Amino acid sequence: MKTTMFDLLARHAKRQAGRLWALGLAAGLAVTMVATGPADAHGEKSQAAFLRMRTLNWYDLKWSKTSVQVNEEYEITGKLHIMNAWPAAVRIPERAFVNTGQPGAVANREGVWVGGTFTPRSMMLKVGETYEFRVLLRARRPGHWHTHVQLSVETGGPIPGPGQYIDIKGNFNDFTDPVKLLNGTTVDIETYQLGRIYLWHLLWAVAAVAWMAYWFSKRGLIGRFVAVASGQAEDVIITPQERIVGAVSLAAVLGTVIIFYAITASSYPNTIPLQAGDFHNIQALAGEVDSGPLKIKYLGGSYKVPGRELVANFKITNEGKEPVRIGEFNTAGLRFLNPDVFTTKVDYPDYLLAERGLTLSDNSPIQPGETKDITVTVQDARWDTERLSGLAYDVDSSFAGVLFFYTSSGTRYPMEVGGPVIPTFLPV
């Protein structure tokens, strides 16, 4: 049979198909990597809906500034309610600390206060209590940075609160971080002994590379593994010369550490160890969540997945002396407002604010001594964009949040609510 040029090309292409496919895949991945932009968030949306809704409720958050210069201070303040609906899957915050979630060290954390106590370390918080917090930051690296406040819980990880973009302007080289030491002198820890730090890192890097290079030049790890697997004698795997090299290297490393530690200790005799331990008895706020003259009973509800709509039925009794109205539902940092109560613009990040997201079956005030059955509808696309719609797929499909009631005189009563909902997947 006569073989044509096309047959030869076809056979060649068939033999190279695997390589061509791998080459195409690698090229595609490389193009994708080129087009990838910088990460601009902290993964808060990837956290399960139940975790964000039922662990913490952040409210009254304020960012003192959203545009600062390098070295300028700004702060985040607000209140943190530890939800009674805290899920069993997460350890309660007996050891936790307030921090910030930022794209790297773009700002220095100058101090954190919780319940009026300076808390640079972990602390114990109690479920059902509400705490006031303040985080003081100082701008470091210029840029447009998304900054969260967050609570890091032992074994549970960080649970971010609402985020806000902070614009830091100026020159990074102008940043300084002066710290007063116990001996009264002040140093800039941004650059303090930086040359010595580089020197020590370089020294150990060179030692590590030399160590690895030596052993790889002597049959390498795989060669020794083969020797061990074949049952060769130990003196064949490691020669006497190699033992001497190992002993000398160990002595050199230990000697270097001991000698320079002694020099450093004599140069700086008054030092204290890094401080550890937990703070207890953090003062909770009185008169906050669940302290109002209201009785609320959850009667059940549903979550309509296609409509991004939570419907919750409550029996509410007003035991106070003034009529009250429901003005807001707050959960996972999102604020759903009743436009009949909030008639002016609210200062809050737009992507977390649904200004018309809350409607009621009966929007009239609840009079003193009156009991009403009210259906609360919380509807907005932010259920999806913030990925809280995932509550429909949780094992218990439960929601939680804080309802804010207002009197005509301006008094506010935050009340925790929550419970299981029935997910609905049919179209609206």
Protein backbone atom coordinates (compact mmCIF):
# COMPACT_ATOMS: atom_id res chain seq x y z
CA MET A 1 0.00 0.00 0.00
CA LYS A 2 1.32 3.38 -0.97
CA THR A 3 1.89 5.76 1.89
CA THR A 4 1.06 9.36 1.14
CA MET A 5 2.40 12.51 2.74
CA PHE A 6 -0.95 13.03 4.48
CA ASP A 7 -0.71 9.57 6.06
CA LEU A 8 2.74 10.37 7.44
CA LEU A 9 1.52 13.67 8.86
CA ALA A 10 -1.52 11.98 10.40
CA ARG A 11 0.63 9.32 12.10
CA HIS A 12 3.03 11.94 13.36
CA ALA A 13 0.18 14.05 14.74
CA LYS A 14 -1.31 10.98 16.43
CA ARG A 15 2.01 10.17 18.10
CA GLN A 16 2.37 13.75 19.29
CA ALA A 17 -1.26 14.20 20.37
CA GLY A 18 -0.50 13.72 24.05
CA ARG A 19 2.34 16.19 24.01
CA LEU A 20 0.32 18.72 22.05
CA TRP A 21 -2.57 18.39 24.47
CA ALA A 22 -0.26 18.91 27.47
CA LEU A 23 1.44 21.83 25.75
CA GLY A 24 -1.92 23.44 25.01
CA LEU A 25 -3.07 22.95 28.60
CA ALA A 26 0.14 24.50 29.95
CA ALA A 27 -0.16 27.44 27.55
CA GLY A 28 -3.78 27.95 28.58
CA LEU A 29 -2.88 27.95 32.26
CA ALA A 30 -0.03 30.37 31.62
CA VAL A 31 -2.38 32.77 29.81
CA THR A 32 -4.86 32.50 32.68
CA MET A 33 -2.14 33.34 35.19
CA VAL A 34 -1.08 36.37 33.18
CA ALA A 35 -4.66 37.67 33.21
CA THR A 36 -5.09 37.10 36.96
CA GLY A 37 -5.33 40.28 38.98
CA PRO A 38 -4.32 40.82 42.60
CA ALA A 39 -6.48 39.31 45.34
CA ASP A 40 -8.82 41.98 46.67
CA ALA A 41 -10.75 40.24 49.44
CA HIS A 42 -10.27 37.97 52.37
CA GLY A 43 -12.52 35.03 51.61
CA GLU A 44 -15.31 36.07 53.93
CA LYS A 45 -17.91 35.07 51.35
CA SER A 46 -16.50 31.56 51.28
CA GLN A 47 -17.43 31.05 54.92
CA ALA A 48 -20.64 29.12 55.48
CA ALA A 49 -23.80 31.18 55.93
CA PHE A 50 -24.53 29.65 59.33
CA LEU A 51 -21.07 30.63 60.56
CA ARG A 52 -21.45 34.27 59.57
CA MET A 53 -25.06 34.64 60.71
CA ARG A 54 -25.08 32.67 63.96
CA THR A 55 -21.74 33.42 65.60
CA LEU A 56 -21.30 37.19 65.74
CA ASN A 57 -23.34 40.28 65.07
CA TRP A 58 -21.40 43.47 64.38
CA TYR A 59 -23.30 46.73 64.59
CA ASP A 60 -22.81 50.46 65.10
CA LEU A 61 -19.56 50.14 63.14
CA LYS A 62 -17.76 53.35 62.27
CA TRP A 63 -14.58 53.96 60.33
CA SER A 64 -13.20 57.26 61.53
CA LYS A 65 -11.57 57.94 58.13
CA THR A 66 -11.55 56.31 54.72
CA SER A 67 -8.71 58.38 53.26
CA VAL A 68 -5.48 58.87 55.19
CA GLN A 69 -1.83 59.68 54.67
CA VAL A 70 1.06 57.37 55.51
CA ASN A 71 1.67 57.52 59.30
CA GLU A 72 -1.84 58.90 59.95
CA GLU A 73 -3.96 57.16 62.57
CA TYR A 74 -7.55 56.03 62.09
CA GLU A 75 -9.83 53.71 64.02
CA ILE A 76 -12.67 51.25 63.71
CA THR A 77 -15.24 51.26 66.49
CA GLY A 78 -18.46 49.40 67.09
CA LYS A 79 -20.26 46.74 69.05
CA LEU A 80 -19.94 43.00 68.90
CA HIS A 81 -22.75 40.71 70.02
CA ILE A 82 -21.89 37.07 70.70
CA MET A 83 -24.97 35.30 69.38
CA ASN A 84 -27.02 32.96 71.53
CA ALA A 85 -27.49 30.99 68.32
CA TRP A 86 -23.78 30.11 68.36
CA PRO A 87 -23.51 26.84 66.36
CA ALA A 88 -22.30 23.64 67.99
CA ALA A 89 -19.81 23.13 65.15
CA VAL A 90 -17.66 26.02 66.41
CA ARG A 91 -16.01 26.22 69.81
CA ILE A 92 -17.44 29.05 71.89
CA PRO A 93 -15.08 32.07 72.09
CA GLU A 94 -13.41 31.27 75.40
CA ARG A 95 -10.15 32.22 73.73
CA ALA A 96 -10.40 34.84 71.01
CA PHE A 97 -8.91 38.13 69.96
CA VAL A 98 -10.04 41.10 67.90
CA ASN A 99 -7.91 41.76 64.87
CA THR A 100 -8.15 43.30 61.41
CA GLY A 101 -8.32 41.57 58.07
CA GLN A 102 -6.19 43.45 55.53
CA PRO A 103 -4.24 42.61 52.36
CA GLY A 104 -0.99 42.24 54.29
CA ALA A 105 0.64 44.72 56.64
CA VAL A 106 -0.88 47.81 55.03
CA ALA A 107 -1.57 49.38 58.43
CA ASN A 108 -0.05 48.99 61.86
CA ARG A 109 -2.37 47.83 64.62
CA GLU A 110 -1.54 50.33 67.34
CA GLY A 111 -3.99 48.99 69.90
CA VAL A 112 -7.24 47.12 70.53
CA TRP A 113 -9.69 47.78 73.33
CA VAL A 114 -12.64 45.53 74.14
CA GLY A 115 -15.03 46.49 76.90
CA GLY A 116 -12.70 49.37 77.73
CA THR A 117 -9.79 46.99 78.39
CA PHE A 118 -6.59 47.14 76.38
CA THR A 119 -6.47 43.66 74.83
CA PRO A 120 -3.30 43.03 72.82
CA ARG A 121 -3.73 39.30 73.50
CA SER A 122 -6.48 36.69 73.62
CA MET A 123 -9.50 37.09 75.86
CA MET A 124 -12.58 35.21 76.96
CA LEU A 125 -15.95 36.37 75.67
CA LYS A 126 -19.34 35.09 76.76
CA VAL A 127 -22.18 33.92 74.56
CA GLY A 128 -25.19 36.24 74.75
CA GLU A 129 -23.17 39.29 75.78
CA THR A 130 -22.43 42.44 73.81
CA TYR A 131 -19.05 44.19 73.87
CA GLU A 132 -17.87 47.55 72.70
CA PHE A 133 -14.58 47.54 70.81
CA ARG A 134 -12.08 49.98 69.33
CA VAL A 135 -9.21 49.20 66.96
CA LEU A 136 -6.59 51.90 66.42
CA LEU A 137 -4.59 51.66 63.18
CA ARG A 138 -1.83 53.67 61.57
CA ALA A 139 -1.46 53.85 57.79
CA ARG A 140 1.65 52.13 56.44
CA ARG A 141 1.54 51.15 52.77
CA PRO A 142 -0.10 53.40 50.13
CA GLY A 143 -2.99 51.87 48.19
CA HIS A 144 -6.73 51.17 48.07
CA TRP A 145 -7.24 48.53 50.73
CA HIS A 146 -10.30 46.61 51.90
CA THR A 147 -10.12 46.47 55.67
CA HIS A 148 -12.20 44.31 58.00
CA VAL A 149 -12.45 44.03 61.71
CA GLN A 150 -12.57 40.39 62.71
CA LEU A 151 -12.69 38.07 65.69
CA SER A 152 -10.29 35.13 65.63
CA VAL A 153 -11.63 32.21 67.64
CA GLU A 154 -9.54 29.29 68.81
CA THR A 155 -10.13 26.30 66.47
CA GLY A 156 -12.78 28.34 64.63
CA GLY A 157 -10.47 30.71 62.79
CA PRO A 158 -11.12 34.34 61.89
CA ILE A 159 -14.72 35.50 61.53
CA PRO A 160 -14.65 38.81 59.60
CA GLY A 161 -17.01 41.64 60.24
CA PRO A 162 -18.07 44.27 57.71
CA GLY A 163 -15.31 45.68 55.53
CA GLN A 164 -14.59 49.16 54.23
CA TYR A 165 -12.13 50.46 51.64
CA ILE A 166 -9.38 52.66 53.05
CA ASP A 167 -7.29 54.85 50.76
CA ILE A 168 -3.74 55.32 52.03
CA LYS A 169 -1.80 58.06 50.28
CA GLY A 170 1.81 59.19 50.42
CA ASN A 171 5.22 57.56 50.22
CA PHE A 172 5.87 54.18 51.79
CA ASN A 173 9.45 55.17 52.57
CA ASP A 174 8.14 57.88 54.90
CA PHE A 175 6.57 55.34 57.25
CA THR A 176 8.09 55.12 60.71
CA ASP A 177 7.14 53.00 63.71
CA PRO A 178 8.71 54.55 66.80
CA VAL A 179 8.50 52.51 70.01
CA LYS A 180 9.70 53.57 73.44
CA LEU A 181 11.71 50.85 75.17
CA LEU A 182 11.86 50.07 78.90
CA ASN A 183 15.23 51.85 79.15
CA GLY A 184 13.65 55.09 77.94
CA THR A 185 15.14 55.13 74.47
CA THR A 186 12.99 55.21 71.34
CA VAL A 187 13.66 53.06 68.29
CA ASP A 188 12.00 52.76 64.90
CA ILE A 189 11.13 49.07 64.71
CA GLU A 190 10.33 49.44 61.01
CA THR A 191 14.09 49.59 60.37
CA TYR A 192 15.62 48.71 63.75
CA GLN A 193 18.56 46.32 63.30
CA LEU A 194 17.30 45.47 59.83
CA GLY A 195 20.84 44.89 58.55
CA ARG A 196 21.50 42.40 61.33
CA ILE A 197 18.23 40.57 60.53
CA TYR A 198 19.22 40.27 56.87
CA LEU A 199 22.70 39.08 57.89
CA TRP A 200 21.39 36.28 60.10
CA HIS A 201 18.85 35.12 57.52
CA LEU A 202 21.58 35.11 54.88
CA LEU A 203 23.95 33.18 57.14
CA TRP A 204 21.44 30.38 57.82
CA ALA A 205 20.32 30.31 54.19
CA VAL A 206 23.92 29.80 53.04
CA ALA A 207 24.45 27.11 55.68
CA ALA A 208 21.27 25.31 54.61
CA VAL A 209 22.16 25.43 50.92
CA ALA A 210 25.70 24.19 51.64
CA TRP A 211 24.33 21.35 53.78
CA MET A 212 21.84 20.24 51.13
CA ALA A 213 24.40 20.59 48.32
CA TYR A 214 26.90 18.42 50.20
CA TRP A 215 24.46 15.56 50.75
CA PHE A 216 23.01 15.72 47.26
CA SER A 217 26.56 15.49 45.89
CA LYS A 218 26.94 12.23 47.85
CA ARG A 219 24.38 10.06 46.02
CA GLY A 220 21.44 12.25 47.08
CA LEU A 221 18.38 11.24 49.05
CA ILE A 222 17.02 8.80 46.50
CA GLY A 223 20.32 6.94 46.26
CA ARG A 224 20.43 6.54 50.02
CA PHE A 225 16.79 5.44 50.08
CA VAL A 226 17.60 2.74 47.57
CA ALA A 227 20.56 1.68 49.69
CA VAL A 228 18.38 1.45 52.81
CA ALA A 229 15.68 -0.45 50.94
CA SER A 230 18.25 -2.96 49.65
CA GLY A 231 19.49 -3.60 53.20
CA GLN A 232 23.02 -2.29 52.82
CA ALA A 233 25.11 -1.75 55.88
CA GLU A 234 24.95 1.59 57.69
CA ASP A 235 28.62 2.35 57.10
CA VAL A 236 27.97 2.06 53.37
CA ILE A 237 25.12 4.55 53.51
CA ILE A 238 27.02 7.06 55.64
CA THR A 239 30.79 6.95 55.37
CA PRO A 240 33.16 7.91 58.23
CA GLN A 241 34.09 11.08 56.34
CA GLU A 242 30.44 12.08 56.13
CA ARG A 243 30.05 11.50 59.87
CA ILE A 244 32.93 13.89 60.50
CA VAL A 245 31.33 16.51 58.24
CA GLY A 246 28.02 16.11 60.10
CA ALA A 247 29.66 16.41 63.52
CA VAL A 248 31.63 19.49 62.51
CA SER A 249 28.53 21.11 61.06
CA LEU A 250 26.51 20.42 64.23
CA ALA A 251 29.27 21.83 66.41
CA ALA A 252 29.56 24.92 64.20
CA VAL A 253 25.82 25.62 64.34
CA LEU A 254 25.56 25.12 68.11
CA GLY A 255 28.72 27.13 68.72
CA THR A 256 27.46 30.01 66.58
CA VAL A 257 24.11 30.09 68.38
CA ILE A 258 25.62 29.89 71.87
CA ILE A 259 28.33 32.49 71.27
CA PHE A 260 26.11 35.08 69.63
CA TYR A 261 23.29 34.48 72.11
CA ALA A 262 25.75 35.22 74.90
CA ILE A 263 26.93 38.39 73.12
CA THR A 264 23.33 39.56 72.60
CA ALA A 265 22.33 38.78 76.20
CA SER A 266 25.29 40.77 77.54
CA SER A 267 24.52 43.68 75.20
CA TYR A 268 20.81 43.82 76.21
CA PRO A 269 20.61 42.56 79.82
CA ASN A 270 17.12 43.91 80.57
CA THR A 271 14.65 42.03 78.40
CA ILE A 272 11.25 40.46 78.96
CA PRO A 273 9.74 37.52 77.07
CA LEU A 274 6.94 37.88 74.59
CA GLN A 275 3.78 38.37 76.59
CA ALA A 276 1.18 35.60 76.58
CA GLY A 277 -1.87 34.63 78.60
CA ASP A 278 -5.56 35.48 78.32
CA PHE A 279 -7.66 38.38 79.52
CA HIS A 280 -10.71 37.59 81.62
CA ASN A 281 -13.57 39.64 83.01
CA ILE A 282 -13.98 41.73 79.88
CA GLN A 283 -16.76 44.16 80.70
CA ALA A 284 -19.91 43.57 78.63
CA LEU A 285 -22.30 46.36 77.73
CA ALA A 286 -25.49 46.68 79.74
CA GLY A 287 -28.77 47.61 78.13
CA GLU A 288 -27.91 46.34 74.66
CA VAL A 289 -29.13 43.23 72.83
CA ASP A 290 -32.22 41.54 74.34
CA SER A 291 -32.61 44.14 77.06
CA GLY A 292 -35.64 45.90 75.57
CA PRO A 293 -39.23 45.68 76.91
CA LEU A 294 -40.21 43.27 74.17
CA LYS A 295 -41.17 39.64 73.99
CA ILE A 296 -40.58 37.95 70.66
CA LYS A 297 -41.63 34.47 69.67
CA TYR A 298 -40.50 33.06 66.35
CA LEU A 299 -43.38 31.29 64.60
CA GLY A 300 -41.47 29.87 61.65
CA GLY A 301 -40.44 31.05 58.25
CA SER A 302 -39.06 30.25 54.84
CA TYR A 303 -36.24 31.20 52.53
CA LYS A 304 -37.09 31.56 48.85
CA VAL A 305 -33.92 30.80 46.93
CA PRO A 306 -35.00 32.24 43.53
CA GLY A 307 -36.28 35.46 45.10
CA ARG A 308 -33.45 35.94 47.62
CA GLU A 309 -36.12 36.42 50.22
CA LEU A 310 -36.27 35.50 53.89
CA VAL A 311 -39.76 35.45 55.38
CA ALA A 312 -40.00 35.18 59.17
CA ASN A 313 -43.15 35.24 61.29
CA PHE A 314 -43.06 36.63 64.82
CA LYS A 315 -45.46 37.19 67.70
CA ILE A 316 -44.26 40.41 69.32
CA THR A 317 -45.46 41.89 72.60
CA ASN A 318 -44.58 45.45 73.56
CA GLU A 319 -44.21 45.66 77.34
CA GLY A 320 -42.78 49.16 77.24
CA LYS A 321 -44.32 52.58 77.64
CA GLU A 322 -43.83 53.80 74.08
CA PRO A 323 -44.93 52.48 70.69
CA VAL A 324 -42.16 50.70 68.79
CA ARG A 325 -41.46 49.98 65.12
CA ILE A 326 -39.13 47.52 63.45
CA GLY A 327 -36.47 49.50 61.61
CA GLU A 328 -33.68 47.12 60.68
CA PHE A 329 -32.56 43.52 60.41
CA ASN A 330 -28.80 43.01 60.75
CA THR A 331 -27.02 39.76 60.01
CA ALA A 332 -23.47 38.84 58.90
CA GLY A 333 -22.64 42.52 58.56
CA LEU A 334 -25.53 43.17 56.14
CA ARG A 335 -28.08 45.80 57.06
CA PHE A 336 -31.64 45.49 55.70
CA LEU A 337 -33.51 48.71 56.43
CA ASN A 338 -37.18 49.63 56.68
CA PRO A 339 -37.42 52.75 54.46
CA ASP A 340 -40.37 54.03 56.52
CA VAL A 341 -38.07 54.28 59.56
CA PHE A 342 -34.77 55.19 57.88
CA THR A 343 -35.76 58.19 55.77
CA THR A 344 -32.26 59.62 55.34
CA LYS A 345 -29.05 58.23 53.85
CA VAL A 346 -27.19 55.85 56.16
CA ASP A 347 -23.40 56.00 56.28
CA TYR A 348 -22.39 52.40 55.67
CA PRO A 349 -20.57 50.47 52.91
CA ASP A 350 -22.98 50.28 49.96
CA TYR A 351 -22.32 46.65 49.17
CA LEU A 352 -23.56 45.70 52.64
CA LEU A 353 -26.54 48.04 52.82
CA ALA A 354 -30.03 47.21 51.52
CA GLU A 355 -31.83 50.50 52.10
CA ARG A 356 -35.22 49.08 51.12
CA GLY A 357 -34.57 45.46 52.03
CA LEU A 358 -37.00 45.13 54.94
CA THR A 359 -40.80 45.09 54.66
CA LEU A 360 -43.46 44.20 57.22
CA SER A 361 -46.95 42.76 56.98
CA ASP A 362 -48.03 45.49 59.39
CA ASN A 363 -45.85 48.58 59.41
CA SER A 364 -47.84 50.45 62.05
CA PRO A 365 -46.25 50.90 65.51
CA ILE A 366 -46.79 48.25 68.17
CA GLN A 367 -48.56 50.04 70.98
CA PRO A 368 -47.66 49.58 74.68
CA GLY A 369 -49.26 46.38 75.95
CA GLU A 370 -50.13 45.24 72.43
CA THR A 371 -49.29 41.87 70.89
CA LYS A 372 -49.02 41.53 67.13
CA ASP A 373 -48.30 38.77 64.66
CA ILE A 374 -45.93 40.32 62.14
CA THR A 375 -44.40 38.81 59.05
CA VAL A 376 -40.95 40.23 58.36
CA THR A 377 -39.72 39.96 54.77
CA VAL A 378 -36.02 40.48 54.14
CA GLN A 379 -35.48 40.60 50.39
CA ASP A 380 -32.46 41.75 48.43
CA ALA A 381 -29.92 40.50 45.88
CA ARG A 382 -27.25 40.80 48.56
CA TRP A 383 -28.38 37.44 49.91
CA ASP A 384 -26.76 36.06 46.78
CA THR A 385 -23.89 38.47 46.23
CA GLU A 386 -22.78 37.97 49.83
CA ARG A 387 -23.50 34.23 49.53
CA LEU A 388 -25.85 33.99 52.47
CA SER A 389 -28.29 32.04 50.32
CA GLY A 390 -26.26 29.07 51.42
CA LEU A 391 -28.42 28.86 54.54
CA ALA A 392 -30.89 26.92 52.37
CA TYR A 393 -28.26 24.18 52.04
CA ASP A 394 -27.10 24.02 55.66
CA VAL A 395 -27.87 20.90 57.63
CA ASP A 396 -30.33 22.81 59.84
CA SER A 397 -31.27 25.68 57.47
CA SER A 398 -31.41 28.21 60.27
CA PHE A 399 -30.96 31.95 60.21
CA ALA A 400 -30.06 34.41 62.97
CA GLY A 401 -29.64 38.13 63.31
CA VAL A 402 -30.68 41.17 65.28
CA LEU A 403 -33.92 43.09 64.82
CA PHE A 404 -33.75 46.75 65.78
CA PHE A 405 -36.87 48.34 67.24
CA TYR A 406 -37.26 52.12 67.51
CA THR A 407 -39.53 54.36 69.53
CA SER A 408 -40.71 57.76 68.40
CA SER A 409 -38.40 59.35 70.99
CA GLY A 410 -35.37 57.71 69.38
CA THR A 411 -34.76 54.87 71.82
CA ARG A 412 -33.45 51.72 70.16
CA TYR A 413 -33.96 48.11 71.27
CA PRO A 414 -31.81 45.48 69.52
CA MET A 415 -33.29 41.99 69.86
CA GLU A 416 -31.71 38.73 68.70
CA VAL A 417 -33.96 36.57 66.56
CA GLY A 418 -33.52 33.39 64.60
CA GLY A 419 -34.67 29.89 63.94
CA PRO A 420 -35.10 27.25 61.27
CA VAL A 421 -36.56 28.12 57.89
CA ILE A 422 -37.98 25.98 55.12
CA PRO A 423 -36.08 26.55 51.85
CA THR A 424 -38.16 27.05 48.72
CA PHE A 425 -36.57 26.35 45.37
CA LEU A 426 -39.60 27.00 43.15
CA PRO A 427 -39.59 30.16 41.00
CA VAL A 428 -41.18 33.29 42.46
